[in-house]
XYZ file of C-alpha atoms in Angstrom:
440
model
C 0.003 0.009 -0.014
C 1.370 3.439 -1.012
C 1.248 6.051 1.624
C 0.105 9.030 -0.549
C 0.491 11.536 2.319
C 4.293 11.256 1.720
C 3.802 13.249 -1.574
C 1.761 16.142 -0.159
C 3.195 19.502 -1.009
C 6.250 17.972 -2.575
C 8.201 19.474 -5.458
C 9.938 17.443 -8.207
C 12.628 18.282 -10.732
C 12.989 16.135 -13.916
C 16.204 15.788 -16.014
C 16.321 13.800 -19.205
C 19.375 12.811 -21.203
C 19.390 11.140 -24.583
C 16.642 10.305 -27.009
C 13.041 11.517 -27.617
C 11.809 8.170 -26.183
C 13.377 9.114 -22.835
C 11.674 12.495 -22.976
C 8.315 10.783 -23.548
C 8.895 8.436 -20.557
C 10.039 11.258 -18.290
C 6.869 13.117 -19.107
C 4.837 10.079 -18.098
C 6.774 9.782 -14.788
C 5.903 13.460 -14.196
C 2.228 12.730 -14.774
C 2.275 9.798 -12.337
C 3.763 12.001 -9.586
C 1.534 14.969 -10.413
C -1.519 12.745 -9.931
C -0.274 12.282 -6.240
C 0.042 16.024 -5.789
C 3.783 16.473 -6.569
C 4.294 19.790 -8.337
C 7.033 20.375 -10.995
C 9.771 22.657 -9.702
C 9.823 26.160 -11.182
C 13.057 27.792 -12.203
C 15.369 28.351 -9.151
C 13.264 26.278 -6.780
C 14.768 23.550 -4.637
C 13.121 20.174 -5.334
C 12.158 17.462 -2.811
C 12.460 14.677 -5.469
C 14.815 14.635 -8.456
C 14.273 12.091 -11.312
C 17.106 11.622 -13.752
C 16.367 9.634 -16.898
C 19.728 8.531 -18.391
C 21.221 7.544 -21.673
C 24.100 5.108 -22.401
C 24.487 5.057 -26.154
C 28.201 6.049 -25.862
C 30.912 6.277 -23.202
C 30.555 9.986 -23.426
C 26.755 9.638 -22.617
C 27.670 7.695 -19.479
C 30.118 10.390 -18.446
C 27.488 13.117 -18.978
C 24.977 11.207 -16.929
C 27.414 10.963 -14.026
C 28.128 14.626 -14.221
C 24.462 15.467 -14.431
C 23.623 13.308 -11.342
C 26.375 15.034 -9.253
C 25.327 18.456 -10.438
C 21.739 17.838 -9.583
C 22.599 16.721 -6.116
C 24.323 20.063 -5.486
C 21.561 22.062 -7.040
C 18.895 20.378 -4.875
C 20.590 19.591 -1.529
C 18.524 17.058 0.552
C 16.444 15.931 -2.467
C 15.553 12.268 -2.881
C 17.365 11.416 -6.150
C 16.004 8.649 -8.457
C 18.054 7.506 -11.386
C 16.533 5.398 -14.227
C 16.999 4.912 -17.955
C 19.516 2.972 -20.046
C 22.604 3.798 -17.926
C 20.744 2.726 -14.880
C 19.723 -0.567 -16.401
C 23.150 -1.398 -17.820
C 25.220 -0.318 -14.776
C 22.896 -0.129 -11.768
C 25.521 -0.799 -9.067
C 27.870 1.797 -10.575
C 24.998 4.381 -10.524
C 23.872 3.435 -6.995
C 27.343 4.549 -5.661
C 27.336 8.012 -7.271
C 27.172 10.517 -4.415
C 23.555 11.553 -3.682
C 21.731 8.766 -5.367
C 19.003 7.217 -3.344
C 17.244 4.935 -5.736
C 18.083 3.190 -9.028
C 15.233 1.907 -11.199
C 15.645 -0.433 -14.167
C 13.757 -0.329 -17.480
C 10.993 -2.527 -16.166
C 10.433 -0.473 -13.038
C 10.796 3.164 -14.138
C 7.083 3.829 -14.821
C 5.958 2.175 -11.595
C 8.050 4.724 -9.658
C 5.416 5.172 -7.067
C 5.803 1.606 -5.802
C 9.460 2.306 -4.855
C 9.616 5.787 -3.325
C 8.625 4.715 0.190
C 9.188 7.528 2.687
C 11.569 9.609 0.522
C 14.288 9.474 3.137
C 17.843 9.963 1.944
C 20.107 6.899 1.985
C 23.294 7.229 4.032
C 25.388 4.823 1.943
C 24.569 3.867 -1.597
C 21.257 3.999 -3.339
C 18.776 1.051 -3.472
C 18.838 -0.826 -6.695
C 15.583 -2.305 -8.120
C 16.192 -3.604 -11.655
C 15.283 -6.791 -13.591
C 17.618 -8.797 -15.760
C 17.292 -7.730 -19.397
C 15.871 -11.117 -20.394
C 13.065 -10.539 -17.879
C 11.948 -7.188 -19.368
C 8.514 -7.823 -20.834
C 6.304 -4.814 -20.070
C 5.373 -2.191 -22.606
C 4.667 1.059 -20.735
C 2.760 3.641 -22.696
C 4.277 7.158 -22.802
C 3.517 10.406 -24.479
C 5.276 13.643 -23.747
C 3.167 16.597 -22.856
C 5.605 19.516 -22.248
C 5.451 23.141 -23.382
C 6.338 22.394 -26.988
C 3.933 22.154 -29.873
C 5.130 18.568 -30.607
C 4.215 15.547 -28.629
C 6.270 12.343 -28.638
C 4.165 9.219 -28.683
C 6.005 5.980 -27.709
C 4.646 3.235 -30.020
C 7.354 0.593 -29.383
C 10.185 -0.261 -27.071
C 13.166 -2.650 -27.153
C 15.126 -4.176 -30.012
C 15.786 -7.651 -31.314
C 18.609 -6.658 -33.757
C 21.769 -6.884 -31.625
C 23.964 -4.866 -34.014
C 27.604 -5.470 -33.092
C 28.328 -2.022 -31.743
C 25.143 -1.410 -29.789
C 24.062 -1.972 -26.124
C 20.379 -0.769 -26.490
C 18.993 -4.366 -26.573
C 20.710 -4.898 -23.288
C 19.400 -1.674 -21.810
C 15.804 -1.826 -23.250
C 15.080 -5.559 -23.715
C 13.258 -7.292 -26.496
C 10.985 -5.585 -29.051
C 7.507 -5.012 -27.735
C 4.632 -2.559 -28.343
C 1.174 -1.460 -27.369
C -1.901 -2.076 -29.421
C -3.076 0.131 -32.293
C -6.238 0.871 -30.379
C -4.241 2.251 -27.408
C -2.065 4.408 -29.712
C -5.161 5.833 -31.382
C -6.669 6.585 -27.938
C -3.518 8.452 -26.880
C -3.452 10.451 -30.128
C -7.109 11.363 -29.525
C -6.169 12.566 -26.043
C -3.371 14.744 -27.493
C -5.863 16.199 -29.993
C -8.436 16.845 -27.259
C -5.839 18.886 -25.261
C -5.036 21.008 -28.334
C -1.860 19.152 -29.452
C -1.307 19.469 -33.259
C 1.792 17.416 -34.012
C 2.841 13.952 -32.848
C 6.192 12.246 -33.442
C 6.046 8.485 -33.369
C 8.955 7.335 -31.329
C 10.509 4.070 -30.069
C 13.674 2.045 -30.218
C 12.860 0.266 -33.487
C 9.494 1.525 -34.488
C 9.348 -0.270 -37.857
C 9.227 -3.473 -35.820
C 5.880 -2.439 -34.381
C 3.504 -5.426 -33.932
C 5.879 -7.913 -32.599
C 3.906 -8.368 -29.378
C 0.431 -7.783 -30.713
C 0.366 -9.386 -34.145
C -0.257 -5.946 -35.903
C 1.860 -4.070 -38.370
C 3.444 -0.647 -38.663
C 1.506 0.198 -41.869
C -1.766 -0.591 -40.062
C -0.679 1.693 -37.178
C -0.045 4.698 -39.384
C -3.288 4.062 -41.313
C -5.271 4.179 -38.075
C -3.489 7.228 -36.700
C -4.090 9.065 -39.941
C -7.804 9.021 -39.190
C -7.480 10.795 -35.807
C -9.283 14.193 -36.208
C -7.549 17.203 -34.696
C -4.035 16.132 -35.301
C -2.446 18.385 -37.999
C 0.598 16.222 -38.712
C 2.597 13.183 -37.722
C 6.293 12.668 -38.043
C 7.924 9.217 -38.152
C 11.058 9.189 -36.078
C 14.122 6.957 -36.820
C 13.097 3.858 -38.753
C 15.287 1.057 -40.154
C 15.692 1.061 -43.919
C 14.726 -2.589 -44.154
C 11.522 -1.897 -42.240
C 10.293 1.220 -44.073
C 8.370 -0.644 -46.794
C 7.554 0.840 -50.143
C 3.922 0.325 -49.127
C 4.413 2.633 -46.162
C 6.261 5.250 -48.258
C 3.388 5.280 -50.791
C 0.917 5.690 -47.876
C 2.752 8.606 -46.365
C 2.855 10.318 -49.760
C -0.947 10.150 -50.178
C -1.898 10.431 -46.420
C -3.793 13.212 -44.817
C -1.591 13.860 -41.818
C 1.835 12.148 -42.189
C 4.650 14.625 -43.071
C 7.044 14.122 -45.947
C 9.896 13.742 -43.368
C 11.946 10.615 -42.810
C 14.875 9.811 -40.502
C 16.592 6.634 -41.677
C 19.813 5.308 -40.079
C 22.463 4.251 -42.619
C 25.366 3.957 -40.112
C 27.822 3.180 -42.909
C 27.971 3.563 -46.657
C 30.351 0.652 -46.936
C 28.840 -2.821 -47.433
C 31.868 -4.319 -45.750
C 31.432 -2.250 -42.692
C 27.588 -2.869 -42.685
C 28.319 -6.613 -42.415
C 30.733 -6.047 -39.527
C 28.035 -3.997 -37.844
C 25.519 -6.827 -38.420
C 23.080 -4.458 -40.045
C 20.197 -6.036 -41.984
C 20.516 -4.269 -45.310
C 23.138 -3.164 -47.842
C 23.711 0.044 -49.686
C 21.754 -1.078 -52.693
C 18.590 -1.421 -50.505
C 19.322 1.892 -48.769
C 19.695 3.714 -52.127
C 16.416 2.200 -53.299
C 14.563 3.502 -50.251
C 15.923 7.066 -50.798
C 15.055 7.009 -54.447
C 11.565 5.680 -53.677
C 10.893 8.395 -51.267
C 12.064 11.122 -53.644
C 10.091 9.564 -56.504
C 6.682 9.929 -54.743
C 7.674 12.944 -52.524
C 10.236 15.031 -54.361
C 10.355 17.635 -51.539
C 10.645 15.221 -48.641
C 13.185 15.959 -45.958
C 15.440 12.868 -45.282
C 17.751 12.802 -42.297
C 20.334 10.058 -42.104
C 22.458 8.657 -39.144
C 25.988 7.734 -39.761
C 28.711 6.344 -37.431
C 32.320 6.972 -38.225
C 35.437 5.254 -37.038
C 33.885 1.879 -36.154
C 36.240 -1.070 -35.754
C 37.051 -2.398 -39.255
C 36.504 0.907 -41.010
C 39.724 1.139 -43.140
C 40.653 4.151 -45.172
C 39.213 2.417 -48.172
C 35.946 1.524 -46.435
C 35.510 5.122 -45.289
C 36.137 6.487 -48.778
C 33.603 4.089 -50.143
C 31.178 5.257 -47.545
C 31.889 8.917 -48.065
C 31.265 8.710 -51.839
C 28.114 6.719 -51.354
C 26.690 9.213 -48.902
C 27.599 12.161 -51.144
C 25.780 10.563 -54.011
C 22.474 10.313 -52.092
C 19.663 12.827 -52.446
C 19.298 13.426 -48.795
C 18.799 16.520 -46.671
C 21.017 16.192 -43.571
C 23.406 13.792 -41.753
C 23.600 13.108 -38.094
C 27.241 12.107 -37.562
C 28.339 10.087 -34.514
C 31.903 8.933 -33.633
C 32.078 5.243 -32.799
C 32.392 4.616 -29.048
C 33.567 1.278 -27.567
C 30.891 -0.339 -25.522
C 31.624 -3.144 -23.031
C 30.037 -6.501 -23.879
C 29.540 -5.738 -27.568
C 30.652 -8.102 -30.421
C 32.378 -5.174 -32.178
C 35.213 -5.413 -29.618
C 36.336 -8.668 -31.443
C 36.767 -6.844 -34.779
C 40.391 -5.987 -35.770
C 41.537 -2.535 -37.039
C 40.940 0.225 -34.507
C 40.504 3.662 -35.789
C 42.464 6.377 -33.732
C 40.615 9.402 -32.325
C 42.316 11.860 -34.740
C 41.183 9.928 -37.747
C 37.593 9.672 -36.363
C 37.541 13.479 -35.991
C 38.741 14.019 -39.476
C 36.225 11.594 -40.935
C 33.449 13.179 -38.972
C 34.349 16.635 -40.317
C 34.234 15.387 -43.864
C 30.712 14.055 -43.396
C 29.615 17.190 -41.456
C 30.800 19.254 -44.420
C 28.685 17.146 -46.757
C 25.739 17.566 -44.472
C 26.040 21.335 -44.281
C 26.185 21.465 -48.078
C 23.168 19.204 -48.553
C 21.064 21.028 -45.928
C 21.924 24.426 -47.443
C 21.013 23.225 -50.869
C 17.703 21.730 -49.556
C 16.732 25.054 -48.013
C 17.834 26.983 -51.081
C 15.548 24.826 -53.335
C 12.501 25.805 -51.308
C 12.948 29.647 -51.304
C 10.006 31.208 -52.974
C 7.750 28.226 -52.417
C 4.649 27.999 -50.268
C 4.369 25.723 -47.257
C 2.445 25.147 -44.090
C 4.184 26.078 -40.834
C 3.178 25.087 -37.340
C 4.551 27.803 -35.071
C 6.015 27.018 -31.657
C 6.173 28.861 -28.366
C 9.874 29.414 -28.425
C 10.927 33.066 -28.612
C 14.490 34.106 -29.471
C 15.524 37.686 -30.025
C 11.965 38.836 -30.701
C 11.471 36.095 -33.272
C 9.500 32.899 -33.153
C 10.037 29.645 -35.091
C 8.068 26.816 -36.527
C 8.578 23.966 -39.074
C 7.104 23.248 -42.430
C 5.777 19.759 -43.224
C 9.191 18.817 -44.617
C 11.077 20.147 -41.616
C 12.392 23.442 -42.859
C 12.810 25.797 -39.927
C 10.803 29.017 -40.438
C 11.211 32.358 -38.702
C 8.836 35.341 -38.159
C 8.469 38.142 -35.743
C 6.876 36.876 -32.451
C 3.173 36.904 -32.341
C 1.555 35.037 -29.356
C -1.637 34.454 -31.397
C 0.381 32.182 -33.789
C 1.568 29.774 -31.060
C 0.466 26.180 -31.886
C -1.208 27.467 -35.042
C -0.662 26.434 -38.625
C -0.378 29.110 -41.360
C 0.260 29.008 -45.086
C 3.439 30.960 -45.777
C 5.938 31.865 -48.513
C 9.527 30.953 -47.725
C 11.278 34.237 -48.536
C 14.947 33.735 -47.758
C 17.559 33.168 -45.117
C 17.455 34.786 -41.634
C 20.492 36.779 -40.382
C 22.453 33.833 -38.908
C 21.585 31.413 -41.680
C 19.713 29.026 -39.420
C 16.130 29.386 -40.712
C 14.105 30.778 -43.639
C 12.159 34.040 -43.050
C 8.526 33.554 -43.959
C 5.521 35.722 -44.872
C 2.047 34.568 -43.928
C -0.346 34.400 -46.874
C -3.292 32.504 -45.239
């Protein structure tokens, strides 16, 4: 039995590191505590409870998590500190011994946080650890962010069955699982009822949707497309072998799905893709890009790439660089390979030194800058629909077109969370967005 009086007049601070899925889950944790009367801390307030949702995609991510946990302890002296997320699942004992940590919750326990808070008394030596073995993670816990942004992030899937050689996510998140289509539609309807206009579908491997319910990703997006009140959906990162031609054609003709794709390539070298244990080759990847551009010529396509993986020789990188440069894509998200304990990649010969990793990253970032600039340039003078956001910077407000071009206009409170037809007129002063003029 939970003693709810423990939460009366309590204040909580929430900190999220890592992916959009983490943000959605932190938002759900916040809702759970708010239902017990716990108020979110305002700027400068000292919290009674601190929840840190961590990432562990790289060694640098682990380091940032440790730094954040220590910093939070100093900012909120005496607060009961809960750490969860991927770093907490992978290295719970290590996290429990970070100064100030009172409770470490694994992936299976994080959204049942109320069951484990007890009396909120600080631990004198080392935090309590409550975490299941990865093989025992079975629960799909629904989450949908509801922060101050126009966008909402709807978790449709969790976990991964792929076990790529460089990745620890299957060990941190468990096997692929998902909620039902009916439950996803209900959450989308709730977003619409609260005035939300845009939903990003998020997960670990969302194209794998249906593993635990016998449904399919294409059926999910068809059902969501019928939800009234939502202006647009975006599909977050989806594996190239799982974004079917049928799904691409559906998005092209849909009412609400944006012509915006984020597709991880990871390497443009077939030899490296095999070492990574990816489930496609460059021929399939090129087909997906060409298919998207065939039916949606103005689609924005973002692509993830990892540089400096074990086995990436100079020849492999040059092959990858040339392949990436040849693609009709809009932007690259470039990551330097990070050694992760327990991964199969550690058995691969040929280690790339940090200096070479940096140089290769810079080459790909230069390609990305050139492609993104060209994509924006090609749209100057065209009309588009922009959903404006709350953010105000230097007297200006921003929003995004359907195909993810950042738009800028003088701040007008009446435009927040509203969609307007605009003309994309040209670059802003710092070259980060296109200035727009409203025509409808």
